[in-house]
């Protein structure tokens, strides 16, 4: 079993929809939680960063972490075609000097 | 200016050959990484260097040898290439802020390796 599980999709939604992306994990030592966005044929880029449990909002994006359930989510409001990409969750234990990534969910927003 | 650059972008080679991928970052970061992304988009860390010192060496075959001549460069040499080495290899860098590996990592554009 992988440390981080993420549904690879693909996920296709109409423009303007609310998108929910999720990851579960098994390592209770994970303290830092991130979402990276990867456009086709590009490197991943950091989208959201959360420490421990709680919510964080940045524009149309909201990241949630529920450590008790070992579950993290990324919500995208008013989705745009430019949001079409692969979204990778990533997490790290404190002091581990490395990120463990989920498989990534391929998202398409249809105009 | 490109923050993290990799060369070459594409690499097609025969099984058994030896090849190198180069990475350079102009962000002044202390830490650099090599990741492998397979055909299912699964991104997995291979190596990490901090100020030219190896700090992470995941279970990678010893045919893979990273080299960091200075903290702005991290190269990856692969000996005796195998079909299973076909993947996209990403270099990344981050600035050590004492967060224990949770610093933002900046990725290069990737090198697409195809072994025939």
JSON list of C-alpha atoms in Angstrom, two decimals:
[
{"chain": "A", "resi": 1, "resn": "UNK", "atom": "CA", "xyz": [0.00, 0.00, 0.00]},
{"chain": "A", "resi": 2, "resn": "UNK", "atom": "CA", "xyz": [1.31, 3.42, -0.97]},
{"chain": "A", "resi": 3, "resn": "UNK", "atom": "CA", "xyz": [1.86, 5.99, 1.79]},
{"chain": "A", "resi": 4, "resn": "UNK", "atom": "CA", "xyz": [-0.27, 8.50, -0.11]},
{"chain": "A", "resi": 5, "resn": "UNK", "atom": "CA", "xyz": [-3.31, 7.50, -2.15]},
{"chain": "A", "resi": 6, "resn": "UNK", "atom": "CA", "xyz": [-4.88, 9.76, -4.76]},
{"chain": "A", "resi": 7, "resn": "UNK", "atom": "CA", "xyz": [-7.48, 8.92, -7.37]},
{"chain": "A", "resi": 8, "resn": "UNK", "atom": "CA", "xyz": [-5.79, 9.47, -10.74]},
{"chain": "A", "resi": 9, "resn": "UNK", "atom": "CA", "xyz": [-9.07, 10.32, -12.46]},
{"chain": "A", "resi": 10, "resn": "UNK", "atom": "CA", "xyz": [-9.45, 11.59, -15.08]},
{"chain": "A", "resi": 11, "resn": "UNK", "atom": "CA", "xyz": [-11.96, 14.10, -13.75]},
{"chain": "A", "resi": 12, "resn": "UNK", "atom": "CA", "xyz": [-13.90, 16.26, -16.19]},
{"chain": "A", "resi": 13, "resn": "UNK", "atom": "CA", "xyz": [-16.24, 19.06, -15.09]},
{"chain": "A", "resi": 14, "resn": "UNK", "atom": "CA", "xyz": [-17.94, 22.04, -16.76]},
{"chain": "A", "resi": 15, "resn": "UNK", "atom": "CA", "xyz": [-16.55, 25.53, -16.38]},
{"chain": "A", "resi": 16, "resn": "UNK", "atom": "CA", "xyz": [-17.78, 27.24, -13.23]},
{"chain": "A", "resi": 17, "resn": "UNK", "atom": "CA", "xyz": [-18.20, 24.01, -11.25]},
{"chain": "A", "resi": 18, "resn": "UNK", "atom": "CA", "xyz": [-16.74, 23.43, -7.81]},
{"chain": "A", "resi": 19, "resn": "UNK", "atom": "CA", "xyz": [-14.01, 20.82, -7.95]},
{"chain": "A", "resi": 20, "resn": "UNK", "atom": "CA", "xyz": [-13.01, 18.63, -5.04]},
{"chain": "A", "resi": 21, "resn": "UNK", "atom": "CA", "xyz": [-9.71, 16.75, -5.10]},
{"chain": "A", "resi": 22, "resn": "UNK", "atom": "CA", "xyz": [-8.66, 14.43, -2.29]},
{"chain": "A", "resi": 23, "resn": "UNK", "atom": "CA", "xyz": [-5.82, 12.37, -0.89]},
{"chain": "A", "resi": 24, "resn": "UNK", "atom": "CA", "xyz": [-5.59, 9.91, 1.94]},
{"chain": "A", "resi": 25, "resn": "UNK", "atom": "CA", "xyz": [-2.41, 8.89, 3.69]},
{"chain": "A", "resi": 26, "resn": "UNK", "atom": "CA", "xyz": [-1.24, 6.30, 6.14]},
{"chain": "A", "resi": 27, "resn": "UNK", "atom": "CA", "xyz": [1.80, 7.91, 7.82]},
{"chain": "A", "resi": 28, "resn": "UNK", "atom": "CA", "xyz": [0.67, 9.77, 10.93]},
{"chain": "A", "resi": 29, "resn": "UNK", "atom": "CA", "xyz": [4.05, 11.54, 11.05]},
{"chain": "A", "resi": 30, "resn": "UNK", "atom": "CA", "xyz": [3.13, 13.75, 8.09]},
{"chain": "A", "resi": 31, "resn": "UNK", "atom": "CA", "xyz": [2.93, 17.36, 9.27]},
{"chain": "A", "resi": 32, "resn": "UNK", "atom": "CA", "xyz": [3.22, 19.43, 6.10]},
{"chain": "A", "resi": 33, "resn": "UNK", "atom": "CA", "xyz": [0.69, 19.13, 3.30]},
{"chain": "A", "resi": 34, "resn": "UNK", "atom": "CA", "xyz": [0.91, 20.63, -0.13]},
{"chain": "A", "resi": 35, "resn": "UNK", "atom": "CA", "xyz": [-0.85, 20.71, -3.46]},
{"chain": "A", "resi": 36, "resn": "UNK", "atom": "CA", "xyz": [1.15, 21.01, -6.63]},
{"chain": "A", "resi": 37, "resn": "UNK", "atom": "CA", "xyz": [-0.27, 21.73, -10.07]},
{"chain": "A", "resi": 38, "resn": "UNK", "atom": "CA", "xyz": [1.35, 20.26, -13.15]},
{"chain": "A", "resi": 39, "resn": "UNK", "atom": "CA", "xyz": [0.45, 21.40, -16.62]},
{"chain": "A", "resi": 40, "resn": "UNK", "atom": "CA", "xyz": [1.07, 19.05, -19.52]},
{"chain": "A", "resi": 41, "resn": "UNK", "atom": "CA", "xyz": [4.78, 18.66, -20.29]},
{"chain": "A", "resi": 42, "resn": "UNK", "atom": "CA", "xyz": [5.79, 21.01, -17.47]},
{"chain": "A", "resi": 43, "resn": "UNK", "atom": "CA", "xyz": [7.23, 20.59, -14.00]},
{"chain": "A", "resi": 44, "resn": "UNK", "atom": "CA", "xyz": [4.97, 20.70, -10.92]},
{"chain": "A", "resi": 45, "resn": "UNK", "atom": "CA", "xyz": [4.47, 24.09, -9.24]},
{"chain": "A", "resi": 46, "resn": "UNK", "atom": "CA", "xyz": [3.34, 24.71, -5.67]},
{"chain": "A", "resi": 47, "resn": "UNK", "atom": "CA", "xyz": [-0.28, 25.77, -5.39]},
{"chain": "A", "resi": 48, "resn": "UNK", "atom": "CA", "xyz": [-1.16, 25.49, -1.69]},
{"chain": "A", "resi": 49, "resn": "UNK", "atom": "CA", "xyz": [0.73, 24.73, 1.51]},
{"chain": "A", "resi": 50, "resn": "UNK", "atom": "CA", "xyz": [-0.74, 23.82, 4.90]},
{"chain": "A", "resi": 51, "resn": "UNK", "atom": "CA", "xyz": [0.87, 22.92, 8.19]},
{"chain": "A", "resi": 52, "resn": "UNK", "atom": "CA", "xyz": [-0.96, 20.35, 10.36]},
{"chain": "A", "resi": 53, "resn": "UNK", "atom": "CA", "xyz": [-4.78, 20.37, 10.46]},
{"chain": "A", "resi": 54, "resn": "UNK", "atom": "CA", "xyz": [-7.05, 23.15, 9.32]},
{"chain": "A", "resi": 55, "resn": "UNK", "atom": "CA", "xyz": [-8.12, 25.13, 6.30]},
{"chain": "A", "resi": 56, "resn": "UNK", "atom": "CA", "xyz": [-6.30, 27.58, 4.10]},
{"chain": "A", "resi": 57, "resn": "UNK", "atom": "CA", "xyz": [-7.84, 29.75, 1.43]},
{"chain": "A", "resi": 58, "resn": "UNK", "atom": "CA", "xyz": [-6.15, 31.50, -1.49]},
{"chain": "A", "resi": 59, "resn": "UNK", "atom": "CA", "xyz": [-8.45, 33.08, -4.02]},
{"chain": "A", "resi": 60, "resn": "UNK", "atom": "CA", "xyz": [-10.52, 30.36, -5.65]},
{"chain": "A", "resi": 61, "resn": "UNK", "atom": "CA", "xyz": [-8.54, 27.60, -3.94]},
{"chain": "A", "resi": 62, "resn": "UNK", "atom": "CA", "xyz": [-9.13, 26.12, -0.48]},
{"chain": "A", "resi": 63, "resn": "UNK", "atom": "CA", "xyz": [-6.99, 23.43, 1.09]},
{"chain": "A", "resi": 64, "resn": "UNK", "atom": "CA", "xyz": [-8.28, 21.35, 4.00]},
{"chain": "A", "resi": 65, "resn": "UNK", "atom": "CA", "xyz": [-6.38, 18.95, 6.22]},
{"chain": "A", "resi": 66, "resn": "UNK", "atom": "CA", "xyz": [-8.04, 16.50, 8.60]},
{"chain": "A", "resi": 67, "resn": "UNK", "atom": "CA", "xyz": [-5.24, 14.70, 10.41]},
{"chain": "A", "resi": 68, "resn": "UNK", "atom": "CA", "xyz": [-7.62, 12.62, 12.51]},
{"chain": "A", "resi": 69, "resn": "UNK", "atom": "CA", "xyz": [-8.95, 11.04, 9.32]},
{"chain": "A", "resi": 70, "resn": "UNK", "atom": "CA", "xyz": [-5.63, 11.25, 7.46]},
{"chain": "A", "resi": 71, "resn": "UNK", "atom": "CA", "xyz": [-7.44, 13.02, 4.65]},
{"chain": "A", "resi": 72, "resn": "UNK", "atom": "CA", "xyz": [-6.66, 16.19, 2.72]},
{"chain": "A", "resi": 73, "resn": "UNK", "atom": "CA", "xyz": [-8.69, 18.06, 0.14]},
{"chain": "A", "resi": 74, "resn": "UNK", "atom": "CA", "xyz": [-8.31, 20.82, -2.41]},
{"chain": "A", "resi": 75, "resn": "UNK", "atom": "CA", "xyz": [-11.39, 22.73, -3.51]},
{"chain": "A", "resi": 76, "resn": "UNK", "atom": "CA", "xyz": [-11.46, 24.88, -6.61]},
{"chain": "A", "resi": 77, "resn": "UNK", "atom": "CA", "xyz": [-14.37, 27.33, -6.89]},
{"chain": "A", "resi": 78, "resn": "UNK", "atom": "CA", "xyz": [-15.57, 28.84, -10.16]},
{"chain": "A", "resi": 79, "resn": "UNK", "atom": "CA", "xyz": [-13.31, 26.50, -12.09]},
{"chain": "A", "resi": 80, "resn": "UNK", "atom": "CA", "xyz": [-11.77, 27.80, -15.31]},
{"chain": "A", "resi": 81, "resn": "UNK", "atom": "CA", "xyz": [-10.42, 26.01, -18.40]},
{"chain": "A", "resi": 82, "resn": "UNK", "atom": "CA", "xyz": [-6.97, 27.28, -17.35]},
{"chain": "A", "resi": 83, "resn": "UNK", "atom": "CA", "xyz": [-7.30, 25.09, -14.22]},
{"chain": "A", "resi": 84, "resn": "UNK", "atom": "CA", "xyz": [-7.05, 22.00, -16.45]},
{"chain": "A", "resi": 85, "resn": "UNK", "atom": "CA", "xyz": [-3.94, 20.21, -15.22]},
{"chain": "A", "resi": 86, "resn": "UNK", "atom": "CA", "xyz": [-2.79, 17.32, -13.05]},
{"chain": "A", "resi": 87, "resn": "UNK", "atom": "CA", "xyz": [-3.02, 18.07, -9.33]},
{"chain": "A", "resi": 88, "resn": "UNK", "atom": "CA", "xyz": [-0.61, 16.28, -7.04]},
{"chain": "A", "resi": 89, "resn": "UNK", "atom": "CA", "xyz": [-0.87, 16.19, -3.29]},
{"chain": "A", "resi": 90, "resn": "UNK", "atom": "CA", "xyz": [2.40, 16.00, -1.39]},
{"chain": "A", "resi": 91, "resn": "UNK", "atom": "CA", "xyz": [3.27, 15.62, 2.25]},
{"chain": "A", "resi": 92, "resn": "UNK", "atom": "CA", "xyz": [6.26, 15.56, 4.52]},
{"chain": "A", "resi": 93, "resn": "UNK", "atom": "CA", "xyz": [7.06, 14.52, 8.07]},
{"chain": "A", "resi": 94, "resn": "UNK", "atom": "CA", "xyz": [8.85, 17.08, 10.21]},
{"chain": "A", "resi": 95, "resn": "UNK", "atom": "CA", "xyz": [12.59, 16.90, 9.65]},
{"chain": "A", "resi": 96, "resn": "UNK", "atom": "CA", "xyz": [12.44, 14.31, 6.88]},
{"chain": "A", "resi": 97, "resn": "UNK", "atom": "CA", "xyz": [13.82, 16.55, 4.13]},
{"chain": "A", "resi": 98, "resn": "UNK", "atom": "CA", "xyz": [11.62, 14.93, 1.50]},
{"chain": "A", "resi": 99, "resn": "UNK", "atom": "CA", "xyz": [8.16, 15.06, -0.01]},
{"chain": "A", "resi": 100, "resn": "UNK", "atom": "CA", "xyz": [5.96, 12.03, -0.65]},
{"chain": "A", "resi": 101, "resn": "UNK", "atom": "CA", "xyz": [3.63, 12.60, -3.57]},
{"chain": "A", "resi": 102, "resn": "UNK", "atom": "CA", "xyz": [0.27, 11.15, -4.49]},
{"chain": "A", "resi": 103, "resn": "UNK", "atom": "CA", "xyz": [-0.22, 9.82, -7.99]},
{"chain": "A", "resi": 104, "resn": "UNK", "atom": "CA", "xyz": [-1.91, 13.01, -9.17]},
{"chain": "A", "resi": 105, "resn": "UNK", "atom": "CA", "xyz": [-5.45, 13.62, -10.43]},
{"chain": "A", "resi": 106, "resn": "UNK", "atom": "CA", "xyz": [-5.86, 14.70, -14.01]},
{"chain": "A", "resi": 107, "resn": "UNK", "atom": "CA", "xyz": [-8.50, 17.44, -14.17]},
{"chain": "A", "resi": 108, "resn": "UNK", "atom": "CA", "xyz": [-10.16, 18.89, -17.26]},
{"chain": "A", "resi": 109, "resn": "UNK", "atom": "CA", "xyz": [-12.45, 21.93, -17.12]},
{"chain": "A", "resi": 110, "resn": "UNK", "atom": "CA", "xyz": [-14.71, 22.07, -20.15]},
{"chain": "A", "resi": 111, "resn": "UNK", "atom": "CA", "xyz": [-15.74, 25.50, -21.49]},
{"chain": "B", "resi": 1, "resn": "UNK", "atom": "CA", "xyz": [15.33, 33.87, -16.50]},
{"chain": "B", "resi": 2, "resn": "UNK", "atom": "CA", "xyz": [14.62, 30.20, -15.97]},
{"chain": "B", "resi": 3, "resn": "UNK", "atom": "CA", "xyz": [14.84, 29.31, -12.27]},
{"chain": "B", "resi": 4, "resn": "UNK", "atom": "CA", "xyz": [15.56, 25.58, -12.60]},
{"chain": "B", "resi": 5, "resn": "UNK", "atom": "CA", "xyz": [16.78, 24.34, -15.95]},
{"chain": "B", "resi": 6, "resn": "UNK", "atom": "CA", "xyz": [17.52, 20.86, -17.21]},
{"chain": "B", "resi": 7, "resn": "UNK", "atom": "CA", "xyz": [19.33, 19.55, -20.27]},
{"chain": "B", "resi": 8, "resn": "UNK", "atom": "CA", "xyz": [18.49, 17.78, -22.39]},
{"chain": "B", "resi": 9, "resn": "UNK", "atom": "CA", "xyz": [14.70, 18.07, -22.59]},
{"chain": "B", "resi": 10, "resn": "UNK", "atom": "CA", "xyz": [14.42, 14.82, -24.52]},
{"chain": "B", "resi": 11, "resn": "UNK", "atom": "CA", "xyz": [16.70, 11.82, -24.55]},
{"chain": "B", "resi": 12, "resn": "UNK", "atom": "CA", "xyz": [16.18, 8.74, -26.71]},
{"chain": "B", "resi": 13, "resn": "UNK", "atom": "CA", "xyz": [18.78, 6.03, -26.35]},
{"chain": "B", "resi": 14, "resn": "UNK", "atom": "CA", "xyz": [19.42, 2.31, -26.63]},
{"chain": "B", "resi": 15, "resn": "UNK", "atom": "CA", "xyz": [19.44, -0.17, -23.78]},
{"chain": "B", "resi": 16, "resn": "UNK", "atom": "CA", "xyz": [22.85, -0.56, -22.24]},
{"chain": "B", "resi": 17, "resn": "UNK", "atom": "CA", "xyz": [24.04, 2.97, -23.00]},
{"chain": "B", "resi": 18, "resn": "UNK", "atom": "CA", "xyz": [25.25, 5.48, -20.41]},
{"chain": "B", "resi": 19, "resn": "UNK", "atom": "CA", "xyz": [23.70, 8.95, -20.31]},
{"chain": "B", "resi": 20, "resn": "UNK", "atom": "CA", "xyz": [23.76, 12.09, -18.18]},
{"chain": "B", "resi": 21, "resn": "UNK", "atom": "CA", "xyz": [21.17, 14.72, -17.36]},
{"chain": "B", "resi": 22, "resn": "UNK", "atom": "CA", "xyz": [22.24, 18.14, -16.11]},
{"chain": "B", "resi": 23, "resn": "UNK", "atom": "CA", "xyz": [20.41, 20.50, -13.79]},
{"chain": "B", "resi": 24, "resn": "UNK", "atom": "CA", "xyz": [21.14, 24.07, -12.81]},
{"chain": "B", "resi": 25, "resn": "UNK", "atom": "CA", "xyz": [19.26, 26.45, -10.51]},
{"chain": "B", "resi": 26, "resn": "UNK", "atom": "CA", "xyz": [19.80, 30.20, -10.29]},
{"chain": "B", "resi": 27, "resn": "UNK", "atom": "CA", "xyz": [17.66, 30.71, -7.18]},
{"chain": "B", "resi": 28, "resn": "UNK", "atom": "CA", "xyz": [20.53, 30.51, -4.72]},
{"chain": "B", "resi": 29, "resn": "UNK", "atom": "CA", "xyz": [18.94, 27.49, -3.04]},
{"chain": "B", "resi": 30, "resn": "UNK", "atom": "CA", "xyz": [20.84, 25.12, -0.76]},
{"chain": "B", "resi": 31, "resn": "UNK", "atom": "CA", "xyz": [19.04, 21.91, -1.59]},
{"chain": "B", "resi": 32, "resn": "UNK", "atom": "CA", "xyz": [18.52, 20.13, -4.89]},
{"chain": "B", "resi": 33, "resn": "UNK", "atom": "CA", "xyz": [16.59, 16.99, -5.75]},
{"chain": "B", "resi": 34, "resn": "UNK", "atom": "CA", "xyz": [16.09, 14.42, -8.47]},
{"chain": "B", "resi": 35, "resn": "UNK", "atom": "CA", "xyz": [12.64, 12.90, -8.96]},
{"chain": "B", "resi": 36, "resn": "UNK", "atom": "CA", "xyz": [11.40, 10.23, -11.34]},
{"chain": "B", "resi": 37, "resn": "UNK", "atom": "CA", "xyz": [7.87, 10.44, -12.77]},
{"chain": "B", "resi": 38, "resn": "UNK", "atom": "CA", "xyz": [6.62, 7.25, -14.34]},
{"chain": "B", "resi": 39, "resn": "UNK", "atom": "CA", "xyz": [4.01, 6.81, -17.05]},
{"chain": "B", "resi": 40, "resn": "UNK", "atom": "CA", "xyz": [1.23, 6.90, -14.44]},
{"chain": "B", "resi": 41, "resn": "UNK", "atom": "CA", "xyz": [2.40, 10.33, -13.28]},
{"chain": "B", "resi": 42, "resn": "UNK", "atom": "CA", "xyz": [3.69, 8.94, -9.99]},
{"chain": "B", "resi": 43, "resn": "UNK", "atom": "CA", "xyz": [6.45, 11.29, -8.81]},
{"chain": "B", "resi": 44, "resn": "UNK", "atom": "CA", "xyz": [9.03, 9.74, -6.55]},
{"chain": "B", "resi": 45, "resn": "UNK", "atom": "CA", "xyz": [12.15, 11.22, -5.00]},
{"chain": "B", "resi": 46, "resn": "UNK", "atom": "CA", "xyz": [15.46, 9.63, -5.92]},
{"chain": "B", "resi": 47, "resn": "UNK", "atom": "CA", "xyz": [18.15, 11.83, -4.40]},
{"chain": "B", "resi": 48, "resn": "UNK", "atom": "CA", "xyz": [18.57, 15.03, -2.46]},
{"chain": "B", "resi": 49, "resn": "UNK", "atom": "CA", "xyz": [21.69, 17.14, -1.97]},
{"chain": "B", "resi": 50, "resn": "UNK", "atom": "CA", "xyz": [22.20, 19.96, 0.51]},
{"chain": "B", "resi": 51, "resn": "UNK", "atom": "CA", "xyz": [25.21, 22.18, -0.15]},
{"chain": "B", "resi": 52, "resn": "UNK", "atom": "CA", "xyz": [26.80, 19.48, -2.32]},
{"chain": "B", "resi": 53, "resn": "UNK", "atom": "CA", "xyz": [26.27, 16.76, 0.29]},
{"chain": "B", "resi": 54, "resn": "UNK", "atom": "CA", "xyz": [24.03, 13.77, -0.30]},
{"chain": "B", "resi": 55, "resn": "UNK", "atom": "CA", "xyz": [21.22, 13.73, 2.27]},
{"chain": "B", "resi": 56, "resn": "UNK", "atom": "CA", "xyz": [18.61, 11.47, 0.68]},
{"chain": "B", "resi": 57, "resn": "UNK", "atom": "CA", "xyz": [19.32, 8.36, -1.32]},
{"chain": "B", "resi": 58, "resn": "UNK", "atom": "CA", "xyz": [16.14, 6.39, -1.84]},
{"chain": "B", "resi": 59, "resn": "UNK", "atom": "CA", "xyz": [16.16, 2.78, -2.98]},
{"chain": "B", "resi": 60, "resn": "UNK", "atom": "CA", "xyz": [17.56, 3.59, -6.38]},
{"chain": "B", "resi": 61, "resn": "UNK", "atom": "CA", "xyz": [19.76, 1.14, -8.37]},
{"chain": "B", "resi": 62, "resn": "UNK", "atom": "CA", "xyz": [23.41, 2.02, -8.11]},
{"chain": "B", "resi": 63, "resn": "UNK", "atom": "CA", "xyz": [23.43, 2.49, -11.89]},
{"chain": "B", "resi": 64, "resn": "UNK", "atom": "CA", "xyz": [22.15, 5.96, -11.00]},
{"chain": "B", "resi": 65, "resn": "UNK", "atom": "CA", "xyz": [24.84, 8.28, -9.68]},
{"chain": "B", "resi": 66, "resn": "UNK", "atom": "CA", "xyz": [24.17, 11.90, -8.81]},
{"chain": "B", "resi": 67, "resn": "UNK", "atom": "CA", "xyz": [26.94, 14.47, -8.72]},
{"chain": "B", "resi": 68, "resn": "UNK", "atom": "CA", "xyz": [26.85, 17.98, -7.33]},
{"chain": "B", "resi": 69, "resn": "UNK", "atom": "CA", "xyz": [29.91, 20.02, -8.39]},
{"chain": "B", "resi": 70, "resn": "UNK", "atom": "CA", "xyz": [28.52, 23.07, -6.57]},
{"chain": "B", "resi": 71, "resn": "UNK", "atom": "CA", "xyz": [25.27, 23.96, -4.86]},
{"chain": "B", "resi": 72, "resn": "UNK", "atom": "CA", "xyz": [23.78, 25.39, -8.07]},
{"chain": "B", "resi": 73, "resn": "UNK", "atom": "CA", "xyz": [24.25, 22.18, -10.08]},
{"chain": "B", "resi": 74, "resn": "UNK", "atom": "CA", "xyz": [23.08, 18.62, -9.65]},
{"chain": "B", "resi": 75, "resn": "UNK", "atom": "CA", "xyz": [23.72, 16.13, -12.44]},
{"chain": "B", "resi": 76, "resn": "UNK", "atom": "CA", "xyz": [22.43, 12.61, -12.82]},
{"chain": "B", "resi": 77, "resn": "UNK", "atom": "CA", "xyz": [24.44, 9.93, -14.57]},
{"chain": "B", "resi": 78, "resn": "UNK", "atom": "CA", "xyz": [22.80, 6.65, -15.51]},
{"chain": "B", "resi": 79, "resn": "UNK", "atom": "CA", "xyz": [24.85, 3.59, -16.47]},
{"chain": "B", "resi": 80, "resn": "UNK", "atom": "CA", "xyz": [23.66, 0.58, -18.44]},
{"chain": "B", "resi": 81, "resn": "UNK", "atom": "CA", "xyz": [20.24, 1.99, -19.22]},
{"chain": "B", "resi": 82, "resn": "UNK", "atom": "CA", "xyz": [17.27, -0.38, -19.01]},
{"chain": "B", "resi": 83, "resn": "UNK", "atom": "CA", "xyz": [13.79, -0.23, -20.53]},
{"chain": "B", "resi": 84, "resn": "UNK", "atom": "CA", "xyz": [12.33, 0.45, -17.09]},
{"chain": "B", "resi": 85, "resn": "UNK", "atom": "CA", "xyz": [14.36, 3.64, -16.80]},
{"chain": "B", "resi": 86, "resn": "UNK", "atom": "CA", "xyz": [12.08, 5.28, -19.35]},
{"chain": "B", "resi": 87, "resn": "UNK", "atom": "CA", "xyz": [10.36, 8.12, -17.50]},
{"chain": "B", "resi": 88, "resn": "UNK", "atom": "CA", "xyz": [10.41, 11.85, -16.99]},
{"chain": "B", "resi": 89, "resn": "UNK", "atom": "CA", "xyz": [13.17, 12.97, -14.64]},
{"chain": "B", "resi": 90, "resn": "UNK", "atom": "CA", "xyz": [12.64, 16.21, -12.74]},
{"chain": "B", "resi": 91, "resn": "UNK", "atom": "CA", "xyz": [15.19, 18.28, -10.95]},
{"chain": "B", "resi": 92, "resn": "UNK", "atom": "CA", "xyz": [14.00, 20.55, -8.13]},
{"chain": "B", "resi": 93, "resn": "UNK", "atom": "CA", "xyz": [15.50, 22.95, -5.62]},
{"chain": "B", "resi": 94, "resn": "UNK", "atom": "CA", "xyz": [14.49, 24.52, -2.33]},
{"chain": "B", "resi": 95, "resn": "UNK", "atom": "CA", "xyz": [15.90, 26.91, 0.23]},
{"chain": "B", "resi": 96, "resn": "UNK", "atom": "CA", "xyz": [16.62, 25.34, 3.61]},
{"chain": "B", "resi": 97, "resn": "UNK", "atom": "CA", "xyz": [14.61, 27.33, 6.18]},
{"chain": "B", "resi": 98, "resn": "UNK", "atom": "CA", "xyz": [14.80, 24.75, 8.93]},
{"chain": "B", "resi": 99, "resn": "UNK", "atom": "CA", "xyz": [11.35, 23.33, 8.16]},
{"chain": "B", "resi": 100, "resn": "UNK", "atom": "CA", "xyz": [12.75, 19.87, 7.72]},
{"chain": "B", "resi": 101, "resn": "UNK", "atom": "CA", "xyz": [12.05, 19.32, 4.08]},
{"chain": "B", "resi": 102, "resn": "UNK", "atom": "CA", "xyz": [8.74, 21.12, 3.83]},
{"chain": "B", "resi": 103, "resn": "UNK", "atom": "CA", "xyz": [10.15, 24.14, 2.05]},
{"chain": "B", "resi": 104, "resn": "UNK", "atom": "CA", "xyz": [8.67, 24.98, -1.33]},
{"chain": "B", "resi": 105, "resn": "UNK", "atom": "CA", "xyz": [10.33, 23.01, -4.05]},
{"chain": "B", "resi": 106, "resn": "UNK", "atom": "CA", "xyz": [10.79, 24.56, -7.47]},
{"chain": "B", "resi": 107, "resn": "UNK", "atom": "CA", "xyz": [10.81, 22.09, -10.32]},
{"chain": "B", "resi": 108, "resn": "UNK", "atom": "CA", "xyz": [12.57, 22.13, -13.64]},
{"chain": "B", "resi": 109, "resn": "UNK", "atom": "CA", "xyz": [10.74, 21.36, -16.90]},
{"chain": "B", "resi": 110, "resn": "UNK", "atom": "CA", "xyz": [11.76, 17.69, -16.88]},
{"chain": "B", "resi": 111, "resn": "UNK", "atom": "CA", "xyz": [13.86, 15.45, -19.09]},
{"chain": "B", "resi": 112, "resn": "UNK", "atom": "CA", "xyz": [11.90, 12.85, -21.04]},
{"chain": "B", "resi": 113, "resn": "UNK", "atom": "CA", "xyz": [14.01, 9.71, -21.27]},
{"chain": "B", "resi": 114, "resn": "UNK", "atom": "CA", "xyz": [13.04, 6.90, -23.62]},
{"chain": "B", "resi": 115, "resn": "UNK", "atom": "CA", "xyz": [15.10, 3.74, -23.61]},
{"chain": "B", "resi": 116, "resn": "UNK", "atom": "CA", "xyz": [14.63, 1.52, -26.66]}
]
